[in-house]
Structures are given as C-alpha cells and as structure tokens.
Amino acid sequence: MRAQLIRVATEAEAAREASRLIAAHINAKRDALVTLAAGFTPLAAYQELVAMQSRGEVDLTSVRYVGLDEWVGLGENDEGSCIFTMNGAFYQPAGIPKENIRVFDGTAKDICAEAQAINAYVEAIGGLSLAVLGIGMNGHVGFNEPGNPLEGQFSLTPLSAVTQAAGRKYFFGNAAPKTGATLTLNALMAAKHSILIATGAHKREITKAVLAGESSLPAAAFLNHPGAVYIFDAACCP
Ligand code: GLP
C-alpha cells in the first residue's frame, strides 16, 4: 500500500485532519483545481476550513473548484442536489467567487453536451490537483459505481440500487434520481493528491472491503496511489 492511512477516534478529528490537509494543499498551490465531495461525510471538514479562513490560516478563494458529481435532473435550487449542498456548506460561507466554480448543471436541456463541457474544462486546465472524496456505501467515489468504468474526465452514469437507496437521505426520504454525472475515476486518480474519508459504523463493512483491496471498488483504487490519504474514524475502522 502506497497511500497513507490516518485513523482517528472521532468524526470531529477526521474533519480536522481533512481540513488541515486541504488547507496545506491550497496554501501550497495557488493554481490548483480542486474537487470537493458533496455527501454528508466531509461537511464538518468544510466548516473547519471556513473557520481556518476566518483566522487567516488559508485563502480558500485562491483556487478553482470543479463539482465532483451531480444528480441528473437537479440544479442549484433543488435541495439535496450536490451544488445546493456545496453552496450552503462551502462555496457561500467561504466566499468563493462564482468565476472560480464550475459545476455540471443537472437541469441542462442537453445533459450530454453539459457533461462534455465539464470534460473539456478539466482537460483545458490540465486535470485536477486535489480530490476530496467521501466513500459511499458501496465503495463508490463521486458517482463512479463498482464494476462500471467510465471514460474521459467527466461522464453520465446509471446509478446502482444501493446508491439510489442511500441517496434518499439527501431528499427527506424521497426517491433519488436514477442517473448521475461525475468526474471519472481516471480523472480522480490523475489528481496529485486525494483524500478519501469514511466515518460512522454504517461504513464499517465497506471500509473493511476497501482496505482489503477489493478490486471492483473505486475507493480501493487509491490504495496504491502515493498521493492518496485515507481518513477513517474508529466507528468505521475499529
Ligand atoms: C454520494 C455522492 C458522493 C458522496 C458519497 C458518500 O452518493 N455522490 O459524492 O461523497 O456518495 O456520501 P456520504 O458522505 O453522504 O455518505
């Protein structure tokens, strides 16, 4: 294993570790292209980052951000969409200028063209520099589902039953969309640094499978990445 493994006692410590690493990356690389996962797992880390910025420890506005993934059909006004979550949890409190944020619009009329536009954006910049990822219940990262490799930098993808079921939590228990759009595993693996986070007892089984290196799991693909850091709390990694 070439990736680094950080195991901490609590979810709050996991957030502190993640925010420390993210801030160090942003401070060192002013031209970074960063992608931040919008699930529940990293939200506390984003809160820490905003607090760090208010103490003058990091300038979060100095880099560019590209959305990791989105539910097709949803946009920034839809509660539960990735951009709605990120606006509330990070982009707005951190004061990130609009021109520094590029996200897939799940409400676009031509979603294929929209996906291609994100693909072209990432290619034109020369790829990601940092990916902050939450490990999903089935070992997905972004919407890269196990056993469904995607091409290019950004792609549309059907979502697995597990992802749709897990996704209900973002929509007050209502059904989640069946299609997603995501930065591909190739794009994420090409980032110099990546941070993969899992917390909570409900992620214990999948964390075990990821650490066992189950080859079908996108989250396990980073185990041999020298720039990857996995952060687990004791509940998911006893
Ligand atoms: C979701 C999102 C991912 C997220 C992952 C884990 O479906 N598409 O971006 O990181 O699954 O989500 P959570 O952190 O809420 O468990």
PDB file of N, CA, C and O and ligand atoms in Angstrom, residues 36-43 68-71 82 132-138 140-144 159 163-164 166-167 169-170 181-182 197 199 202-203, ligand 1:
ATOM      1  N   LEU A  36     -14.447  18.845  -4.493  1.00  0.00           N
ATOM      2  CA  LEU A  36     -14.869  18.527  -3.125  1.00  0.00           C
ATOM      3  C   LEU A  36     -16.184  17.744  -3.167  1.00  0.00           C
ATOM      4  O   LEU A  36     -17.159  18.208  -3.763  1.00  0.00           O
ATOM      5  N   ALA A  37     -16.203  16.590  -2.522  1.00  0.00           N
ATOM      6  CA  ALA A  37     -17.416  15.769  -2.478  1.00  0.00           C
ATOM      7  C   ALA A  37     -18.520  16.488  -1.714  1.00  0.00           C
ATOM      8  O   ALA A  37     -18.267  17.228  -0.768  1.00  0.00           O
ATOM      9  N   ALA A  38     -19.748  16.216  -2.156  1.00  0.00           N
ATOM     10  CA  ALA A  38     -20.896  16.908  -1.551  1.00  0.00           C
ATOM     11  C   ALA A  38     -21.717  16.027  -0.619  1.00  0.00           C
ATOM     12  O   ALA A  38     -22.757  16.454  -0.148  1.00  0.00           O
ATOM     13  N   GLY A  39     -21.275  14.812  -0.338  1.00  0.00           N
ATOM     14  CA  GLY A  39     -22.050  13.966   0.580  1.00  0.00           C
ATOM     15  C   GLY A  39     -22.003  14.528   1.988  1.00  0.00           C
ATOM     16  O   GLY A  39     -21.454  15.610   2.229  1.00  0.00           O
ATOM     17  N   PHE A  40     -22.563  13.781   2.944  1.00  0.00           N
ATOM     18  CA  PHE A  40     -22.567  14.269   4.331  1.00  0.00           C
ATOM     19  C   PHE A  40     -21.184  14.173   4.985  1.00  0.00           C
ATOM     20  O   PHE A  40     -20.838  14.974   5.855  1.00  0.00           O
ATOM     21  N   THR A  41     -20.387  13.169   4.561  1.00  0.00           N
ATOM     22  CA  THR A  41     -19.131  12.870   5.269  1.00  0.00           C
ATOM     23  C   THR A  41     -18.196  14.068   5.428  1.00  0.00           C
ATOM     24  O   THR A  41     -17.721  14.324   6.529  1.00  0.00           O
ATOM     25  N   PRO A  42     -17.891  14.832   4.363  1.00  0.00           N
ATOM     26  CA  PRO A  42     -16.881  15.886   4.528  1.00  0.00           C
ATOM     27  C   PRO A  42     -17.430  17.229   5.007  1.00  0.00           C
ATOM     28  O   PRO A  42     -16.658  18.193   5.123  1.00  0.00           O
ATOM     29  N   LEU A  43     -18.720  17.318   5.308  1.00  0.00           N
ATOM     30  CA  LEU A  43     -19.294  18.635   5.619  1.00  0.00           C
ATOM     31  C   LEU A  43     -18.622  19.298   6.826  1.00  0.00           C
ATOM     32  O   LEU A  43     -18.382  20.513   6.829  1.00  0.00           O
ATOM     33  N   LEU A  68     -17.708  17.674  -8.155  1.00  0.00           N
ATOM     34  CA  LEU A  68     -17.373  16.250  -8.281  1.00  0.00           C
ATOM     35  C   LEU A  68     -18.455  15.492  -9.025  1.00  0.00           C
ATOM     36  O   LEU A  68     -18.181  14.711  -9.925  1.00  0.00           O
ATOM     37  N   ASP A  69     -19.695  15.735  -8.635  1.00  0.00           N
ATOM     38  CA  ASP A  69     -20.778  14.944  -9.217  1.00  0.00           C
ATOM     39  C   ASP A  69     -22.110  15.668  -9.022  1.00  0.00           C
ATOM     40  O   ASP A  69     -22.198  16.680  -8.326  1.00  0.00           O
ATOM     41  N   GLU A  70     -23.133  15.132  -9.672  1.00  0.00           N
ATOM     42  CA  GLU A  70     -24.474  15.717  -9.548  1.00  0.00           C
ATOM     43  C   GLU A  70     -25.514  14.671  -9.912  1.00  0.00           C
ATOM     44  O   GLU A  70     -25.246  13.727 -10.660  1.00  0.00           O
ATOM     45  N   TRP A  71     -26.683  14.864  -9.345  1.00  0.00           N
ATOM     46  CA  TRP A  71     -27.857  14.041  -9.692  1.00  0.00           C
ATOM     47  C   TRP A  71     -28.463  14.649 -10.952  1.00  0.00           C
ATOM     48  O   TRP A  71     -28.794  15.848 -10.955  1.00  0.00           O
ATOM     49  N   CYS A  82     -26.146  18.234  -5.313  1.00  0.00           N
ATOM     50  CA  CYS A  82     -24.766  18.429  -4.839  1.00  0.00           C
ATOM     51  C   CYS A  82     -24.418  19.912  -4.781  1.00  0.00           C
ATOM     52  O   CYS A  82     -23.806  20.365  -3.807  1.00  0.00           O
ATOM     53  N   VAL A 132     -11.189  15.601  -2.968  1.00  0.00           N
ATOM     54  CA  VAL A 132     -11.642  15.264  -1.613  1.00  0.00           C
ATOM     55  C   VAL A 132     -12.898  14.411  -1.773  1.00  0.00           C
ATOM     56  O   VAL A 132     -13.904  14.874  -2.329  1.00  0.00           O
ATOM     57  N   LEU A 133     -12.833  13.173  -1.317  1.00  0.00           N
ATOM     58  CA  LEU A 133     -13.866  12.197  -1.646  1.00  0.00           C
ATOM     59  C   LEU A 133     -14.459  11.537  -0.407  1.00  0.00           C
ATOM     60  O   LEU A 133     -13.717  11.232   0.544  1.00  0.00           O
ATOM     61  N   GLY A 134     -15.753  11.335  -0.431  1.00  0.00           N
ATOM     62  CA  GLY A 134     -16.398  10.538   0.610  1.00  0.00           C
ATOM     63  C   GLY A 134     -16.593   9.142   0.044  1.00  0.00           C
ATOM     64  O   GLY A 134     -16.930   8.990  -1.130  1.00  0.00           O
ATOM     65  N   ILE A 135     -16.362   8.143   0.852  1.00  0.00           N
ATOM     66  CA  ILE A 135     -16.553   6.762   0.383  1.00  0.00           C
ATOM     67  C   ILE A 135     -18.018   6.382   0.569  1.00  0.00           C
ATOM     68  O   ILE A 135     -18.558   6.463   1.676  1.00  0.00           O
ATOM     69  N   GLY A 136     -18.659   6.000  -0.533  1.00  0.00           N
ATOM     70  CA  GLY A 136     -20.087   5.667  -0.494  1.00  0.00           C
ATOM     71  C   GLY A 136     -20.330   4.282   0.090  1.00  0.00           C
ATOM     72  O   GLY A 136     -19.397   3.491   0.282  1.00  0.00           O
ATOM     73  N   MET A 137     -21.592   3.977   0.354  1.00  0.00           N
ATOM     74  CA  MET A 137     -21.976   2.713   0.996  1.00  0.00           C
ATOM     75  C   MET A 137     -21.549   1.492   0.174  1.00  0.00           C
ATOM     76  O   MET A 137     -21.377   0.408   0.725  1.00  0.00           O
ATOM     77  N   ASN A 138     -21.419   1.652  -1.138  1.00  0.00           N
ATOM     78  CA  ASN A 138     -20.995   0.524  -1.979  1.00  0.00           C
ATOM     79  C   ASN A 138     -19.559   0.699  -2.471  1.00  0.00           C
ATOM     80  O   ASN A 138     -19.137   0.058  -3.413  1.00  0.00           O
ATOM     81  N   HIS A 140     -18.312   3.462  -3.791  1.00  0.00           N
ATOM     82  CA  HIS A 140     -18.150   4.402  -4.887  1.00  0.00           C
ATOM     83  C   HIS A 140     -17.443   5.671  -4.400  1.00  0.00           C
ATOM     84  O   HIS A 140     -17.415   5.991  -3.214  1.00  0.00           O
ATOM     85  N   VAL A 141     -16.851   6.379  -5.353  1.00  0.00           N
ATOM     86  CA  VAL A 141     -16.356   7.731  -5.091  1.00  0.00           C
ATOM     87  C   VAL A 141     -16.943   8.616  -6.179  1.00  0.00           C
ATOM     88  O   VAL A 141     -16.964   8.220  -7.341  1.00  0.00           O
ATOM     89  N   GLY A 142     -17.418   9.805  -5.796  1.00  0.00           N
ATOM     90  CA  GLY A 142     -18.254  10.549  -6.731  1.00  0.00           C
ATOM     91  C   GLY A 142     -19.413   9.624  -7.077  1.00  0.00           C
ATOM     92  O   GLY A 142     -19.983   8.962  -6.198  1.00  0.00           O
ATOM     93  N   PHE A 143     -19.738   9.533  -8.360  1.00  0.00           N
ATOM     94  CA  PHE A 143     -20.734   8.547  -8.787  1.00  0.00           C
ATOM     95  C   PHE A 143     -20.083   7.448  -9.624  1.00  0.00           C
ATOM     96  O   PHE A 143     -20.710   6.884 -10.518  1.00  0.00           O
ATOM     97  N   ASN A 144     -18.830   7.161  -9.352  1.00  0.00           N
ATOM     98  CA  ASN A 144     -18.159   6.029 -10.004  1.00  0.00           C
ATOM     99  C   ASN A 144     -18.579   4.766  -9.280  1.00  0.00           C
ATOM    100  O   ASN A 144     -18.139   4.503  -8.158  1.00  0.00           O
ATOM    101  N   LEU A 159     -27.129   4.951 -11.945  1.00  0.00           N
ATOM    102  CA  LEU A 159     -26.788   4.773 -10.533  1.00  0.00           C
ATOM    103  C   LEU A 159     -27.288   3.421 -10.028  1.00  0.00           C
ATOM    104  O   LEU A 159     -28.389   2.987 -10.386  1.00  0.00           O
ATOM    105  N   THR A 163     -26.823   3.010  -4.358  1.00  0.00           N
ATOM    106  CA  THR A 163     -26.622   4.462  -4.375  1.00  0.00           C
ATOM    107  C   THR A 163     -27.952   5.202  -4.343  1.00  0.00           C
ATOM    108  O   THR A 163     -28.105   6.210  -3.646  1.00  0.00           O
ATOM    109  N   GLN A 164     -28.925   4.690  -5.100  1.00  0.00           N
ATOM    110  CA  GLN A 164     -30.250   5.340  -5.086  1.00  0.00           C
ATOM    111  C   GLN A 164     -30.888   5.250  -3.704  1.00  0.00           C
ATOM    112  O   GLN A 164     -31.457   6.227  -3.204  1.00  0.00           O
ATOM    113  N   ALA A 166     -29.301   4.818  -0.777  1.00  0.00           N
ATOM    114  CA  ALA A 166     -28.532   5.650   0.157  1.00  0.00           C
ATOM    115  C   ALA A 166     -28.812   7.126  -0.095  1.00  0.00           C
ATOM    116  O   ALA A 166     -28.808   7.945   0.834  1.00  0.00           O
ATOM    117  N   GLY A 167     -29.095   7.479  -1.343  1.00  0.00           N
ATOM    118  CA  GLY A 167     -29.309   8.869  -1.729  1.00  0.00           C
ATOM    119  C   GLY A 167     -30.594   9.471  -1.175  1.00  0.00           C
ATOM    120  O   GLY A 167     -30.741  10.689  -1.106  1.00  0.00           O
ATOM    121  N   LYS A 169     -31.444   9.867   1.700  1.00  0.00           N
ATOM    122  CA  LYS A 169     -31.185  10.695   2.890  1.00  0.00           C
ATOM    123  C   LYS A 169     -31.004  12.174   2.522  1.00  0.00           C
ATOM    124  O   LYS A 169     -31.201  13.046   3.364  1.00  0.00           O
ATOM    125  N   TYR A 170     -30.621  12.450   1.277  1.00  0.00           N
ATOM    126  CA  TYR A 170     -30.450  13.853   0.856  1.00  0.00           C
ATOM    127  C   TYR A 170     -31.781  14.502   0.478  1.00  0.00           C
ATOM    128  O   TYR A 170     -31.857  15.709   0.272  1.00  0.00           O
ATOM    129  N   ALA A 181     -24.003  12.193 -12.756  1.00  0.00           N
ATOM    130  CA  ALA A 181     -22.937  12.723 -13.608  1.00  0.00           C
ATOM    131  C   ALA A 181     -21.746  12.914 -12.685  1.00  0.00           C
ATOM    132  O   ALA A 181     -21.910  13.378 -11.552  1.00  0.00           O
ATOM    133  N   THR A 182     -20.569  12.540 -13.149  1.00  0.00           N
ATOM    134  CA  THR A 182     -19.435  12.526 -12.222  1.00  0.00           C
ATOM    135  C   THR A 182     -18.088  12.709 -12.908  1.00  0.00           C
ATOM    136  O   THR A 182     -17.931  12.319 -14.069  1.00  0.00           O
ATOM    137  N   ILE A 197     -12.465   9.882   2.653  1.00  0.00           N
ATOM    138  CA  ILE A 197     -12.921   9.879   4.042  1.00  0.00           C
ATOM    139  C   ILE A 197     -14.109   8.936   4.215  1.00  0.00           C
ATOM    140  O   ILE A 197     -15.022   8.919   3.371  1.00  0.00           O
ATOM    141  N   THR A 199     -16.598   7.722   7.703  1.00  0.00           N
ATOM    142  CA  THR A 199     -16.839   7.800   9.151  1.00  0.00           C
ATOM    143  C   THR A 199     -18.163   7.097   9.468  1.00  0.00           C
ATOM    144  O   THR A 199     -19.050   7.016   8.608  1.00  0.00           O
ATOM    145  N   HIS A 202     -21.998   2.731  10.065  1.00  0.00           N
ATOM    146  CA  HIS A 202     -22.671   2.236   8.855  1.00  0.00           C
ATOM    147  C   HIS A 202     -21.689   2.058   7.687  1.00  0.00           C
ATOM    148  O   HIS A 202     -22.017   1.405   6.701  1.00  0.00           O
ATOM    149  N   LYS A 203     -20.497   2.598   7.804  1.00  0.00           N
ATOM    150  CA  LYS A 203     -19.494   2.440   6.737  1.00  0.00           C
ATOM    151  C   LYS A 203     -18.447   1.373   7.104  1.00  0.00           C
ATOM    152  O   LYS A 203     -17.444   1.225   6.426  1.00  0.00           O
TER     153      LYS A 203
HETATM  154  C1  GLP B   1     -22.871  10.183  -2.662  1.00  0.00           C
HETATM  155  C2  GLP B   1     -22.194  11.241  -3.525  1.00  0.00           C
HETATM  156  C3  GLP B   1     -20.716  11.288  -3.282  1.00  0.00           C
HETATM  157  C4  GLP B   1     -20.515  11.140  -1.824  1.00  0.00           C
HETATM  158  C5  GLP B   1     -20.779   9.705  -1.458  1.00  0.00           C
HETATM  159  C6  GLP B   1     -20.815   9.460   0.031  1.00  0.00           C
HETATM  160  O1  GLP B   1     -23.822   9.468  -3.382  1.00  0.00           O
HETATM  161  N1  GLP B   1     -22.445  11.094  -4.908  1.00  0.00           N
HETATM  162  O2  GLP B   1     -20.161  12.446  -3.778  1.00  0.00           O
HETATM  163  O3  GLP B   1     -19.212  11.515  -1.472  1.00  0.00           O
HETATM  164  O4  GLP B   1     -21.980   9.267  -2.058  1.00  0.00           O
HETATM  165  O5  GLP B   1     -21.870  10.158   0.606  1.00  0.00           O
HETATM  166  P1  GLP B   1     -21.998  10.412   2.172  1.00  0.00           P
HETATM  167  O6  GLP B   1     -20.784  11.146   2.558  1.00  0.00           O
HETATM  168  O7  GLP B   1     -23.244  11.211   2.344  1.00  0.00           O
HETATM  169  O8  GLP B   1     -22.047   9.056   2.787  1.00  0.00           O
END
